[in-house]
Tab-separated table of C-alpha atoms in Angstrom:
chain	number	residue	atom	x	y	z
A	1	MET	CA	2.665	-26.120	-23.826
A	2	ALA	CA	6.293	-26.659	-22.511
A	3	SER	CA	7.998	-29.732	-23.747
A	4	THR	CA	11.109	-31.662	-22.587
A	5	ILE	CA	13.044	-33.166	-25.426
A	6	VAL	CA	15.041	-36.216	-24.410
A	7	ASN	CA	17.636	-37.379	-26.956
A	8	ALA	CA	17.861	-40.905	-25.543
A	9	PRO	CA	19.670	-43.795	-27.524
A	10	CYS	CA	17.470	-46.721	-28.300
A	11	THR	CA	19.819	-48.963	-26.405
A	12	VAL	CA	18.903	-47.185	-23.102
A	13	PRO	CA	16.668	-49.606	-21.159
A	14	SER	CA	14.426	-46.784	-20.059
A	15	VAL	CA	13.104	-46.192	-23.587
A	16	LYS	CA	13.729	-49.548	-25.247
A	17	GLY	CA	10.709	-50.991	-26.995
A	18	PHE	CA	8.450	-47.903	-26.674
A	19	GLU	CA	5.632	-47.942	-29.150
A	20	THR	CA	5.060	-44.250	-29.358
A	21	GLN	CA	1.657	-44.459	-30.882
A	22	ASN	CA	0.341	-46.260	-27.862
A	23	TYR	CA	1.257	-43.444	-25.450
A	24	VAL	CA	-0.291	-40.012	-25.152
A	25	GLY	CA	2.491	-37.447	-25.382
A	26	LEU	CA	4.996	-39.605	-27.152
A	27	ARG	CA	5.434	-39.136	-30.876
A	28	PRO	CA	8.288	-39.933	-33.306
A	29	ILE	CA	10.121	-36.975	-34.883
A	30	SER	CA	11.450	-37.777	-38.280
A	31	SER	CA	12.637	-34.292	-38.969
A	32	LEU	CA	15.211	-34.363	-36.181
A	33	ARG	CA	18.542	-36.222	-36.361
A	34	PHE	CA	20.519	-37.600	-33.423
A	35	ASN	CA	23.754	-35.557	-33.221
A	36	SER	CA	25.819	-37.526	-30.802
A	37	GLY	CA	27.920	-38.961	-33.612
A	38	ARG	CA	26.744	-42.462	-33.175
A	39	THR	CA	24.811	-44.457	-35.743
A	40	SER	CA	23.192	-47.783	-35.709
A	41	THR	CA	24.718	-50.732	-37.695
A	42	SER	CA	22.298	-50.112	-40.444
A	43	GLY	CA	23.679	-46.694	-40.908
A	44	ARG	CA	20.333	-45.038	-39.928
A	45	SER	CA	20.055	-42.383	-37.192
A	46	ARG	CA	18.486	-43.665	-34.127
A	47	GLY	CA	14.897	-42.490	-33.555
A	48	LEU	CA	14.150	-39.676	-31.192
A	49	PHE	CA	10.975	-39.014	-29.181
A	50	VAL	CA	9.473	-36.091	-27.266
A	51	VAL	CA	8.258	-36.492	-23.675
A	52	ARG	CA	5.520	-33.984	-22.792
A	53	ALA	CA	4.728	-33.313	-19.217
A	54	CYS	CA	1.086	-33.548	-20.087
A	55	GLU	CA	-1.223	-33.570	-23.140
A	56	ARG	CA	-4.891	-32.689	-23.570
A	57	HIS	CA	-6.785	-35.696	-24.937
A	58	ASP	CA	-10.604	-35.567	-25.304
A	59	GLY	CA	-10.720	-32.495	-23.090
A	60	HIS	CA	-8.778	-34.205	-20.204
A	61	VAL	CA	-5.267	-33.839	-19.010
A	62	LYS	CA	-3.238	-37.042	-18.844
A	63	LYS	CA	0.326	-37.075	-17.398
A	64	ILE	CA	3.086	-39.168	-18.724
A	65	GLU	CA	5.837	-39.722	-16.192
A	66	MET	CA	9.267	-41.280	-16.418
A	67	SER	CA	10.673	-43.162	-13.512
A	68	ILE	CA	13.609	-41.867	-11.557
A	69	GLU	CA	15.852	-44.571	-13.105
A	70	GLU	CA	14.714	-43.528	-16.624
A	71	CYS	CA	15.407	-39.846	-15.912
A	72	GLU	CA	18.817	-40.572	-14.443
A	73	ALA	CA	19.740	-42.861	-17.283
A	74	ALA	CA	18.908	-40.086	-19.808
A	75	VAL	CA	21.107	-37.596	-17.852
A	76	VAL	CA	24.012	-40.071	-17.534
A	77	ALA	CA	23.818	-40.712	-21.285
A	78	GLY	CA	24.343	-36.974	-21.840
A	79	ASN	CA	20.863	-36.170	-22.707
A	80	ALA	CA	19.816	-33.864	-19.884
A	81	PRO	CA	16.590	-31.998	-20.355
A	82	GLU	CA	16.809	-28.475	-21.488
A	83	ALA	CA	16.321	-25.589	-19.117
A	84	PRO	CA	15.888	-21.845	-19.737
A	85	PRO	CA	19.146	-19.962	-20.498
A	86	VAL	CA	20.657	-17.687	-17.862
A	87	PRO	CA	19.092	-14.216	-18.378
A	88	PRO	CA	21.467	-11.556	-19.888
A	89	LYS	CA	22.904	-9.047	-17.467
A	90	PRO	CA	20.765	-5.912	-17.459
A	91	ALA	CA	22.408	-2.943	-19.196
A	92	ALA	CA	23.534	0.097	-17.269
A	93	PRO	CA	22.409	3.496	-18.519
A	94	VAL	CA	24.432	5.286	-21.123
A	95	GLY	CA	27.270	7.190	-19.524
A	96	THR	CA	27.725	4.887	-16.486
A	97	PRO	CA	31.477	4.626	-15.798
A	98	VAL	CA	33.199	1.360	-16.430
A	99	ILE	CA	35.136	0.541	-13.213
A	100	LYS	CA	36.672	-2.412	-11.511
A	101	PRO	CA	34.332	-3.723	-8.853
A	102	TYR	CA	35.381	-2.882	-5.293
A	103	GLN	CA	36.755	-5.838	-3.339
A	104	LEU	CA	34.181	-5.851	-0.477
A	105	THR	CA	33.944	-8.813	1.831
A	106	ARG	CA	30.537	-7.644	3.164
A	107	ARG	CA	27.793	-6.265	1.005
A	108	PRO	CA	24.755	-5.829	3.202
A	109	ARG	CA	22.607	-4.974	0.217
A	110	ARG	CA	22.745	-8.665	-0.838
A	111	ASN	CA	20.311	-9.380	1.907
A	112	ARG	CA	17.921	-6.704	0.736
A	113	LYS	CA	17.780	-7.386	-2.993
A	114	SER	CA	14.392	-8.998	-3.261
A	115	PRO	CA	10.992	-8.933	-1.372
A	116	ALA	CA	11.436	-12.567	-0.489
A	117	LEU	CA	14.873	-11.986	1.045
A	118	ARG	CA	13.800	-8.976	2.880
A	119	ALA	CA	10.824	-10.809	4.327
A	120	SER	CA	13.134	-13.721	5.366
A	121	PHE	CA	15.522	-11.514	7.340
A	122	GLN	CA	12.903	-9.172	8.834
A	123	GLU	CA	13.747	-8.831	12.499
A	124	THR	CA	10.500	-7.407	13.751
A	125	SER	CA	6.950	-8.428	13.099
A	126	ILE	CA	3.624	-6.871	13.905
A	127	SER	CA	0.093	-8.327	14.149
A	128	PRO	CA	-3.352	-7.336	15.472
A	129	ALA	CA	-2.554	-9.346	18.514
A	130	ASN	CA	-0.017	-6.670	19.477
A	131	PHE	CA	-2.690	-3.939	19.642
A	132	VAL	CA	-4.765	-2.747	22.614
A	133	TYR	CA	-7.600	-0.535	21.316
A	134	PRO	CA	-8.352	2.586	23.563
A	135	LEU	CA	-11.966	3.351	23.447
A	136	PHE	CA	-13.887	6.350	24.856
A	137	ILE	CA	-17.288	5.784	26.371
A	138	HIS	CA	-20.094	7.958	27.679
A	139	GLU	CA	-23.580	7.655	29.082
A	140	GLY	CA	-25.359	8.802	25.851
A	141	GLN	CA	-26.770	6.578	23.223
A	142	GLU	CA	-25.288	8.422	20.260
A	143	ASP	CA	-21.697	8.232	19.170
A	144	THR	CA	-20.142	11.724	19.414
A	145	PRO	CA	-17.123	12.531	17.182
A	146	ILE	CA	-13.974	14.012	18.817
A	147	GLY	CA	-12.860	17.032	16.934
A	148	ALA	CA	-9.171	16.783	17.754
A	149	MET	CA	-9.033	13.047	16.861
A	150	PRO	CA	-10.426	12.375	13.475
A	151	GLY	CA	-12.067	8.972	13.242
A	152	CYS	CA	-12.426	8.603	17.057
A	153	TYR	CA	-15.743	8.899	18.943
A	154	ARG	CA	-17.084	8.939	22.373
A	155	LEU	CA	-19.112	5.842	22.045
A	156	GLY	CA	-22.410	5.042	23.535
A	157	TRP	CA	-21.687	2.234	26.020
A	158	ARG	CA	-24.748	0.061	25.124
A	159	HIS	CA	-24.598	0.189	21.355
A	160	GLY	CA	-21.650	2.062	19.573
A	161	LEU	CA	-19.013	0.487	21.857
A	162	VAL	CA	-20.381	-3.074	21.269
A	163	GLU	CA	-20.298	-2.444	17.551
A	164	GLU	CA	-16.794	-1.046	17.625
A	165	VAL	CA	-15.537	-4.016	19.641
A	166	ALA	CA	-17.095	-6.437	17.296
A	167	LYS	CA	-15.400	-4.746	14.293
A	168	ALA	CA	-12.035	-4.949	16.071
A	169	ARG	CA	-12.477	-8.522	16.914
A	170	ASP	CA	-13.352	-9.357	13.343
A	171	VAL	CA	-9.719	-8.336	12.364
A	172	GLY	CA	-7.974	-9.950	15.250
A	173	VAL	CA	-7.909	-7.073	17.892
A	174	ASN	CA	-9.208	-8.759	21.009
A	175	SER	CA	-7.837	-6.337	23.626
A	176	ILE	CA	-9.342	-2.953	24.583
A	177	VAL	CA	-8.825	-0.292	27.208
A	178	LEU	CA	-11.712	1.917	28.463
A	179	PHE	CA	-11.665	5.632	29.072
A	180	PRO	CA	-15.000	7.146	30.438
A	181	LYS	CA	-16.368	10.607	29.943
A	182	VAL	CA	-18.023	11.169	33.366
A	183	PRO	CA	-20.820	13.586	33.771
A	184	ASP	CA	-19.709	16.829	35.486
A	185	ALA	CA	-22.414	16.343	38.039
A	186	LEU	CA	-20.730	13.120	39.236
A	187	LYS	CA	-17.202	14.630	39.630
A	188	SER	CA	-15.861	15.605	43.079
A	189	PRO	CA	-12.624	16.651	44.707
A	190	THR	CA	-11.965	13.080	45.935
A	191	GLY	CA	-13.319	11.270	42.857
A	192	ASP	CA	-15.543	8.909	44.732
A	193	GLU	CA	-17.492	8.014	41.477
A	194	ALA	CA	-14.269	6.080	40.440
A	195	TYR	CA	-15.196	3.097	42.702
A	196	ASN	CA	-19.038	3.138	42.145
A	197	ASP	CA	-19.726	-0.514	41.317
A	198	ASN	CA	-22.644	0.647	39.169
A	199	GLY	CA	-20.657	3.412	37.480
A	200	LEU	CA	-20.014	3.765	33.821
A	201	VAL	CA	-16.903	1.642	33.622
A	202	PRO	CA	-18.068	-1.316	35.776
A	203	ARG	CA	-21.447	-1.401	33.834
A	204	THR	CA	-19.546	-1.471	30.524
A	205	ILE	CA	-17.195	-4.193	31.670
A	206	ARG	CA	-20.100	-6.370	32.663
A	207	LEU	CA	-21.890	-5.660	29.360
A	208	LEU	CA	-18.783	-6.535	27.221
A	209	LYS	CA	-17.977	-9.687	29.183
A	210	ASP	CA	-21.504	-10.839	28.786
A	211	LYS	CA	-21.266	-10.403	24.886
A	212	PHE	CA	-17.621	-11.298	24.401
A	213	PRO	CA	-16.517	-13.466	27.252
A	214	ASP	CA	-12.877	-13.905	25.833
A	215	LEU	CA	-12.478	-10.069	25.232
A	216	VAL	CA	-9.356	-8.839	27.210
A	217	ILE	CA	-10.402	-5.689	29.088
A	218	TYR	CA	-7.790	-3.223	30.354
A	219	THR	CA	-9.040	-0.441	32.589
A	220	ASP	CA	-7.637	2.993	33.542
A	221	VAL	CA	-6.966	3.526	37.309
A	222	ALA	CA	-6.700	7.215	37.944
A	223	LEU	CA	-8.919	9.956	39.428
A	224	ASP	CA	-8.699	12.630	36.658
A	225	PRO	CA	-11.831	11.568	34.780
A	226	TYR	CA	-13.811	11.681	38.153
A	227	SER	CA	-12.060	14.711	39.762
A	228	SER	CA	-13.640	18.134	39.734
A	229	ASP	CA	-10.114	19.382	39.684
A	230	GLY	CA	-9.012	17.450	36.640
A	231	HIS	CA	-5.970	15.999	38.319
A	232	ASP	CA	-4.970	12.383	38.749
A	233	GLY	CA	-5.114	12.725	42.525
A	234	ILE	CA	-6.774	14.516	45.433
A	235	VAL	CA	-5.704	18.189	45.400
A	236	ARG	CA	-4.898	19.907	48.701
A	237	GLU	CA	-5.999	23.489	49.091
A	238	ASP	CA	-2.485	24.729	48.500
A	239	GLY	CA	-2.419	22.944	45.137
A	240	VAL	CA	-0.350	19.875	46.300
A	241	ILE	CA	-1.421	16.464	44.959
A	242	MET	CA	-1.774	14.248	47.918
A	243	ASN	CA	-0.049	10.883	47.305
A	244	ASP	CA	-1.080	8.284	49.815
A	245	GLU	CA	-4.671	9.478	50.207
A	246	THR	CA	-4.972	9.221	46.388
A	247	VAL	CA	-3.532	5.633	46.419
A	248	HIS	CA	-6.246	4.760	48.913
A	249	GLN	CA	-8.875	5.855	46.390
A	250	LEU	CA	-7.154	4.039	43.583
A	251	CYS	CA	-7.129	0.751	45.435
A	252	LYS	CA	-10.859	0.927	45.812
A	253	GLN	CA	-11.210	1.854	42.060
A	254	ALA	CA	-9.052	-1.064	41.006
A	255	VAL	CA	-11.034	-3.596	43.088
A	256	SER	CA	-14.349	-2.209	41.741
A	257	GLN	CA	-13.099	-2.779	38.207
A	258	ALA	CA	-11.863	-6.256	38.991
A	259	ARG	CA	-15.146	-7.119	40.548
A	260	ALA	CA	-16.867	-6.181	37.361
A	261	GLY	CA	-14.674	-8.507	35.269
A	262	ALA	CA	-11.587	-6.407	34.235
A	263	ASP	CA	-8.642	-8.526	33.151
A	264	VAL	CA	-5.822	-5.929	33.571
A	265	VAL	CA	-6.014	-2.807	35.813
A	266	SER	CA	-3.701	0.016	34.648
A	267	PRO	CA	-2.739	2.666	37.120
A	268	SER	CA	-1.792	5.808	35.075
A	269	ASP	CA	-1.761	8.235	37.938
A	270	MET	CA	2.039	8.053	38.730
A	271	MET	CA	1.513	8.156	42.581
A	272	ASP	CA	4.388	6.610	44.493
A	273	GLY	CA	3.681	3.111	45.859
A	274	ARG	CA	0.398	2.566	44.085
A	275	VAL	CA	1.351	-0.590	42.292
A	276	GLY	CA	2.089	-2.407	45.631
A	277	ALA	CA	-0.963	-1.016	47.293
A	278	ILE	CA	-3.204	-2.060	44.400
A	279	ARG	CA	-1.608	-5.636	44.264
A	280	ALA	CA	-2.369	-6.088	47.987
A	281	ALA	CA	-5.872	-4.788	47.691
A	282	LEU	CA	-6.630	-7.034	44.731
A	283	ASP	CA	-5.234	-10.089	46.389
A	284	SER	CA	-7.046	-9.385	49.698
A	285	GLU	CA	-10.399	-9.436	47.711
A	286	GLY	CA	-9.481	-12.679	45.931
A	287	PHE	CA	-8.496	-11.123	42.637
A	288	HIS	CA	-5.073	-12.883	42.289
A	289	HIS	CA	-5.735	-13.451	38.721
A	290	VAL	CA	-6.159	-9.810	37.754
A	291	SER	CA	-3.026	-8.334	36.262
A	292	ILE	CA	-1.570	-4.796	36.714
A	293	MET	CA	-0.221	-2.864	33.818
A	294	SER	CA	1.715	0.038	35.451
A	295	TYR	CA	2.176	3.374	33.606
A	296	THR	CA	5.817	3.096	34.679
A	297	ALA	CA	7.330	5.911	32.597
A	298	LYS	CA	4.533	8.385	31.985
A	299	TYR	CA	5.987	11.761	31.049
A	300	ALA	CA	4.500	15.190	31.566
A	301	SER	CA	4.055	15.508	27.785
A	302	SER	CA	2.353	18.068	25.503
A	303	PHE	CA	1.240	15.166	23.268
A	304	TYR	CA	-1.846	14.440	25.420
A	305	GLY	CA	-3.957	17.405	24.321
A	306	PRO	CA	-6.571	15.651	22.088
A	307	PHE	CA	-7.101	12.990	24.829
A	308	ARG	CA	-8.001	15.545	27.374
A	309	GLU	CA	-10.558	17.059	24.939
A	310	ALA	CA	-12.002	13.621	24.481
A	311	LEU	CA	-12.643	13.181	28.181
A	312	ASP	CA	-13.060	16.852	29.066
A	313	SER	CA	-10.484	16.221	31.780
A	314	ASN	CA	-8.042	19.174	31.510
A	315	PRO	CA	-6.672	20.244	34.935
A	316	ARG	CA	-8.617	23.140	36.444
A	317	PHE	CA	-5.402	24.725	37.359
A	318	GLY	CA	-1.651	24.050	37.124
A	319	ASP	CA	-0.066	21.046	35.431
A	320	LYS	CA	0.885	17.513	36.263
A	321	LYS	CA	4.654	17.963	36.511
A	322	THR	CA	4.844	17.034	40.189
A	323	TYR	CA	3.754	13.474	39.521
A	324	GLN	CA	4.485	12.805	35.868
A	325	MET	CA	8.040	12.542	34.744
A	326	ASN	CA	10.242	15.223	33.182
A	327	PRO	CA	10.630	14.638	29.357
A	328	ALA	CA	14.358	15.431	29.764
A	329	ASN	CA	14.963	12.463	32.063
A	330	TYR	CA	16.258	9.011	31.044
A	331	ARG	CA	17.704	7.319	34.126
A	332	GLU	CA	14.666	8.195	36.189
A	333	ALA	CA	12.619	5.616	34.171
A	334	LEU	CA	14.770	2.869	35.689
A	335	VAL	CA	13.913	4.038	39.138
A	336	GLU	CA	10.207	3.863	38.376
A	337	ALA	CA	10.647	0.497	36.622
A	338	HIS	CA	12.645	-1.044	39.508
A	339	GLU	CA	9.926	0.066	41.991
A	340	ASP	CA	7.009	-1.213	39.884
A	341	GLU	CA	8.742	-4.578	39.456
A	342	ALA	CA	9.348	-4.888	43.086
A	343	GLU	CA	5.724	-3.960	43.955
A	344	GLY	CA	4.232	-6.626	41.616
A	345	ALA	CA	3.576	-5.032	38.311
A	346	ASP	CA	2.958	-7.550	35.438
A	347	ILE	CA	3.462	-5.159	32.520
A	348	LEU	CA	5.457	-1.833	32.285
A	349	LEU	CA	4.150	0.881	30.122
A	350	VAL	CA	5.917	3.900	28.508
A	351	LYS	CA	3.776	6.939	27.501
A	352	PRO	CA	4.044	8.718	25.037
A	353	GLY	CA	5.374	6.185	22.459
A	354	LEU	CA	7.270	7.369	19.403
A	355	PRO	CA	9.094	10.311	20.930
A	356	TYR	CA	10.286	7.979	23.741
A	357	LEU	CA	11.627	5.043	21.843
A	358	ASP	CA	14.806	5.231	23.834
A	359	ILE	CA	12.871	4.719	26.987
A	360	ILE	CA	11.065	1.719	25.608
A	361	ARG	CA	14.428	0.184	24.576
A	362	LEU	CA	15.892	0.972	28.032
A	363	LEU	CA	13.015	-0.862	29.853
A	364	ARG	CA	13.163	-3.717	27.374
A	365	ASP	CA	16.919	-4.260	27.996
A	366	GLN	CA	16.645	-3.825	31.761
A	367	SER	CA	13.389	-5.694	32.530
A	368	PRO	CA	12.202	-9.308	31.904
A	369	LEU	CA	8.505	-8.028	32.095
A	370	PRO	CA	6.363	-7.359	29.075
A	371	ILE	CA	6.754	-3.788	27.797
A	372	ALA	CA	3.739	-1.794	26.543
A	373	ALA	CA	3.844	1.573	24.562
A	374	TYR	CA	1.085	4.044	24.352
A	375	GLN	CA	0.912	5.862	20.968
A	376	VAL	CA	-0.942	8.802	22.365
A	377	SER	CA	-3.586	11.066	20.975
A	378	GLY	CA	-1.117	13.787	19.786
A	379	GLU	CA	0.768	11.211	17.785
A	380	TYR	CA	-2.332	9.816	16.291
A	381	SER	CA	-3.763	13.302	15.431
A	382	MET	CA	-0.584	14.493	13.777
A	383	ILE	CA	-0.499	11.448	11.447
A	384	LYS	CA	-4.218	11.997	10.695
A	385	ALA	CA	-3.675	15.746	9.936
A	386	GLY	CA	-0.631	15.053	7.709
A	387	GLY	CA	-2.677	12.434	5.818
A	388	VAL	CA	-5.627	14.868	5.271
A	389	LEU	CA	-3.252	17.588	4.025
A	390	LYS	CA	-1.551	15.060	1.730
A	391	MET	CA	1.821	15.894	3.262
A	392	ILE	CA	2.355	12.197	4.134
A	393	ASP	CA	0.990	8.834	3.123
A	394	GLU	CA	-1.195	8.202	6.228
A	395	GLU	CA	-1.309	4.438	5.825
A	396	ARG	CA	2.338	3.990	5.423
A	397	VAL	CA	3.359	6.409	8.163
A	398	MET	CA	0.847	4.713	10.516
A	399	MET	CA	2.318	1.264	9.921
A	400	GLU	CA	5.918	2.525	10.069
A	401	SER	CA	5.268	4.224	13.372
A	402	LEU	CA	3.778	1.075	14.884
A	403	MET	CA	6.610	-1.026	13.542
A	404	CYS	CA	9.120	1.407	15.250
A	405	LEU	CA	7.425	0.912	18.560
A	406	ARG	CA	7.649	-2.817	18.141
A	407	ARG	CA	11.312	-2.617	17.037
A	408	ALA	CA	12.125	-0.511	20.115
A	409	GLY	CA	10.895	-3.369	22.258
A	410	ALA	CA	7.145	-2.948	22.883
A	411	ASP	CA	5.380	-6.211	23.180
A	412	ILE	CA	1.922	-4.450	22.991
A	413	ILE	CA	0.904	-1.082	21.743
A	414	LEU	CA	-2.025	1.019	22.957
A	415	THR	CA	-3.109	2.795	19.719
A	416	TYR	CA	-6.202	4.548	18.376
A	417	PHE	CA	-5.053	3.114	14.992
A	418	ALA	CA	-5.750	-0.446	16.197
A	419	LEU	CA	-8.642	-1.149	14.017
A	420	GLN	CA	-7.339	0.701	10.927
A	421	ALA	CA	-3.861	-0.886	11.282
A	422	ALA	CA	-5.405	-4.387	11.776
A	423	ARG	CA	-7.535	-3.974	8.652
A	424	SER	CA	-4.417	-2.975	6.712
A	425	LEU	CA	-2.536	-5.962	8.002
A	426	CYS	CA	-5.451	-8.151	7.007
A	427	GLY	CA	-5.443	-6.724	3.512
A	428	GLU	CA	-8.731	-4.920	3.879
A	429	LYS	CA	-9.259	-1.499	2.211
A	430	ARG	CA	-10.031	1.400	4.489
């Protein structure tokens, strides 16, 4: 047990008249001698006593405390309590050159020298509240694994989905976005199934809202899951994607989703003018409270491959370069952002995420609106594959990639890692 030795003269009021035998933790020490050079008139050294912070007595701990005045008096008298010595300077390895330290005014490493300091000065934080969990749903009752996306499934909308949402909520992820695998028999060139009020997505929304009323549900507004051509819009016979006619369909889809209870509708189609048209359609139906998260800068990327396998929604012909953005373009993102802001978007999204950190930062610096980033299927699958092959530490790379998206300026991140990352943040083992 640690002890504090106070070498206090008997004339100090704080200790005068102490009967040490009457106090637990105070005992006379005859073997010690007062070394201040002073002696009493009788020539004997003045008595010393030991003050212990606590003492076990009959199995109980009793504390003996000195008043502030008594402690101050002891210090003033030159009898400050002892403290541990300054630790010796650690030795350098043999052969280290002996040099005169550089005269550096600024040494940034000083603020990184301990975990506590690094945590104090960390500029970016991440929590489960920053995640939106993309979930694939289908009409079946069984959950079907997605080969190109390890750990992801097409979830049965009545059972598997509900269980997955419950798991996510348990670790603080309370926002999801739904992507449906629509039966081929319901697909058509005009994607009419997209606004069927009793379709897969509206039914799922109603079910989730019944079970989890405070769950935040984002929906995807686009025709590709419902199109027999696999494109985000209506395809003319010469292969041109028809803009305004597609927007008309998207407005009906967004209203149908809002009617079912969606909190945020998310047009991912990249048609011109669709944000303003959807805002007007929602407002005209009384859904002023429903937000719009626009896929503002959605690039014609090769990172989407696993997603299209998940929904079986690959274009039947051609590509999506006439409506999705050129990966080589930077300033064009500002054009899209300014249009979406002017048309009433509530959130601006960049897709993909990690390869487009510069675009996330650009929108963050130029817009007051919340910025979302989509860590897409290709990003997810590469990290998973690298982890399986032991080429990287999956957990660390996952968290680093998410932190980078936050650092670039994303307020929320759509990520298939949402559940796994939230568990990691909460300290759970995978």
